[in-house]
């Protein structure tokens, strides 16, 4: 409502608030940025945060709050005339405006206090302290008493603070240029004083009735004053920032320091002492670190030393002199030390302290690792560079521990024995548990024997029950609670749960009530006797468990078993040679083959490679994309080269985690790396070393002594020739490889995502075809993101494109072959095993879809022989240079590939030879190079085979689709492989054209995946029983060589539970229910082959284990539950190979043809409905807005061909891949893993599991739930619950440690 005191403006309802608000936001953001830089410089660069910084942070926070008030003022009328505002808006404006004035005064107060504390850093004498603290007190007092008085005092204090630095700097012995620069920076406060004066003059406008309009100018000057004051107060920080940008100031590391003796220390008693022990910024260059001897420590010995303060640090970081002291006439006089002018004197004084000559400090490049402690003694190795004669982190830790042990008279410590010490500790605990268990067992056996003898001697039924109840109720099992205090569901009997409390009550009733029947007393007696028997069984099986574990601890075959004798030769014929001799022969052949490759250069035709690549980037759009790719790759190299200190704690952590995931390092070095992750001191040392190494990247080398190379056995029994390199070298190269891998993957993915360059296998609709579909179907055209074609392309880019390279540096990097890698800890990150399983499902599903639509389909599988070892260096350099890798990095990669290798042989010395071919296996840099080279194959297949996609997992190649497309793709692969100097592995290459003769150009071998083989006639994936038989015989030899029951179970679980499961392929709808039936039949056949010859042991793994336990431990009638249950419930955790498939079998569709049959039926119905709808609506269709319009209103009659005849079924289904959401749904249904149907637990099982302390029902896998429910009657009857052995009696610690050691196969799986 309009007020009488307000008048309309002749210019109408003007609004200047938005302009003011934009300027206010810009000013506050600049102030926030300057404060943020200040905090980074003080907190990270120079590490000397002080009171001035904290007050500035508070002032900036209040300033940000004020920005919120200003924003609220604008939205409530600031910048507009009062006449046009609502009463509620006026009321809110007055409240918010008052708050805005208050925050302005408070923010200015904290800013000025910050400046005062800053000036105290420069000059901290008594007179300056009195003056500054008086000024601070006056600011606080005036702000608190009167805001109007504050207006005048604010101008005066601004002038004082801007003028004070002139008097402080006047007496300093520094150059005139430095003085002028500092005066300009610190005298910027005059600008703030000017803003304050202007704001004071305009302050009378607050009395204007039209305050929302008149206060707009005042508010603008207020905002300028506050923010400009903050920016000016932060201006002196520009100098250390400038020095840092020029490399003259390094980020300080407070935890690694050097005192006069040159020995590092980590004593951080207080903030002042920390400030004194830092890298000082006056050192020239970045190659060497100057001594950290402080100027006051360079004085004569007789002169007192000063403790460093924030004053010194501020002076140093600004390039100011610092205050020192000298003695004259028995008194101490202060003087100024100019660091810039006395640097040469500092260098001279550093070598002599108190007249004693000091040894020159050892530069970080030469003394790589120093001790953590002040009491460390001994000389440190010195070399000529960062890569020569340097101490590793491990040596530092070992020497420190050995030194301490020697002082205490103990033997030196060996870090490699840390795992052994842990093992000894756990074994000691295990022995204690076993000893206590035997005591409990013997005690309980004696108690039970005496009790039953006493009961048997009593003839009165009631007395017998009372005697049993008194003893049984007082028994205290592992839970610590007496049996009589347990709930009903805690104790199970033969006919149900037993309540000892109820038995006691009923006995009291029987004393008076004759109606209690006598047979009931007999039943109670039987139940109490059963409790004693159950307790006996638990202790007996706990004792058996302990003896089995003791057997395992004494058996080294749990991890590596001795090589058994081979029963068959290479061609399946009987062989009398022991397996060890055969293995040594193969090992020798492997070494010879490796040496024949890597030491013989392969010079490929660089011109032919470049010409081949030019042909792939043919056309204007492709040439433009190539130029953009090269620019981006050059930027990647330049960005990485410009990194000054890339190695930090977080970088080191994900580098180490990446190295722990692959096979590059030995297990001993991986254990050491795991220790490094928890040690911040070691991480700091490593970061310093690697940062110095990175700074001298141009001079990096492997070292002249050579890298040891030897065949290393993998978990699957295969040998791979691996380098045994230094840990620091591995981390350094891993980081570089990850950076290039991630960056190059992002860049090359843009080529795949460029629709003008990357061809589509499914041609899109023409313009006329789109119009015709819209004419007849309206807006029913499927979204491209819901089609099968889009889904395939998205999966290809996400999961298969350059799959060996990680998407982020945090994801780490994988080795050359990751068949044994387990589930990744990264969320939503698929492991290589999951990607391989997904690839199998995709092949099977797409073959079904393609055959259903086109009848003809072809599949090709191939592999590149000795890919990593045979890769030509010329090829690598040509491809990398073609894609724009800078020459600086090309030189580094050349040194990386030309590794000096030293072959390790058993009986002869080995010389150092330079590698001339191939890339080191399991290195991130090698993966980067390999994937970039093989990207040429990906691009060639796409460009030369009608947009086909080459599904490639490193050097494993898969192509499928129309026969002609597959044939063209295979020819393209062969051409690219020949140009790149690679060789197709014919033994692993094959093709299938179901129901038809294969093309003559395609490889003639089988198409296989694990144990599955694609049938050429039916196109179904069948289990290759001959391959299963070969692996079964290998498994049998390894099982027979095991010397303990637990090692037998571990080998069984590793092979049958994991390897066989992966090799059979995960059950899915694309295989149908018959696939699961084949797996079940095969597992039955495997057990017959393994155990069928021993008729006394039965034909199953459980019978075989019972026979072994009976022979070795004289324990018979072992229940299945003891063998199958998990360790937490007292079982041996034997894998049952049948249950995982039985759980899901009923959830699978019977025939894999069902989804496509259902799709065709649905498609016909949809076509029929669309046709009927078109005719029934009189030619009306639904437009993009959802409205009914006539088709002819959207397109001309020529679109429909001149008539209104509805489109044919052939035209309707022509572009299924790009338009049909139903086809995409059918594909998803084929790839679907079966949903696991939950196991319904019976009431007694649910009650028992709900009372279990160590494991819950929902924590169990479905197969474990199946087993528990299956074995529950036996468990209740024999053990009184779901636990065979109580958790307190189980040595789970040593069990976990032993089970964490993976099985290494003696023969290749």
PDB file of C-alpha atoms in Angstrom, residues 841 1065-1073 1075-1076 1148-1149 1152 1229-1234:
ATOM      1  CA  UNK A 841      27.416 -62.956 -22.244  1.00  0.00           C
ATOM      2  CA  UNK A1065      30.933 -69.178 -17.450  1.00  0.00           C
ATOM      3  CA  UNK A1066      28.387 -67.559 -15.180  1.00  0.00           C
ATOM      4  CA  UNK A1067      24.843 -68.904 -15.660  1.00  0.00           C
ATOM      5  CA  UNK A1068      22.697 -66.511 -17.667  1.00  0.00           C
ATOM      6  CA  UNK A1069      19.579 -66.561 -19.822  1.00  0.00           C
ATOM      7  CA  UNK A1070      21.640 -66.479 -23.016  1.00  0.00           C
ATOM      8  CA  UNK A1071      22.857 -70.005 -22.159  1.00  0.00           C
ATOM      9  CA  UNK A1072      19.576 -71.286 -20.799  1.00  0.00           C
ATOM     10  CA  UNK A1073      18.917 -73.890 -18.161  1.00  0.00           C
ATOM     11  CA  UNK A1075      24.014 -74.826 -19.504  1.00  0.00           C
ATOM     12  CA  UNK A1076      23.574 -75.309 -15.751  1.00  0.00           C
ATOM     13  CA  UNK A1148      16.778 -69.329 -15.657  1.00  0.00           C
ATOM     14  CA  UNK A1149      14.631 -69.501 -18.768  1.00  0.00           C
ATOM     15  CA  UNK A1152      17.681 -68.997 -24.767  1.00  0.00           C
ATOM     16  CA  UNK A1229      16.922 -60.167 -20.701  1.00  0.00           C
ATOM     17  CA  UNK A1230      19.391 -62.462 -22.468  1.00  0.00           C
ATOM     18  CA  UNK A1231      22.372 -60.980 -20.624  1.00  0.00           C
ATOM     19  CA  UNK A1232      20.568 -61.162 -17.296  1.00  0.00           C
ATOM     20  CA  UNK A1233      22.131 -63.141 -14.490  1.00  0.00           C
ATOM     21  CA  UNK A1234      19.463 -65.188 -12.717  1.00  0.00           C
TER      22      UNK A1234
END
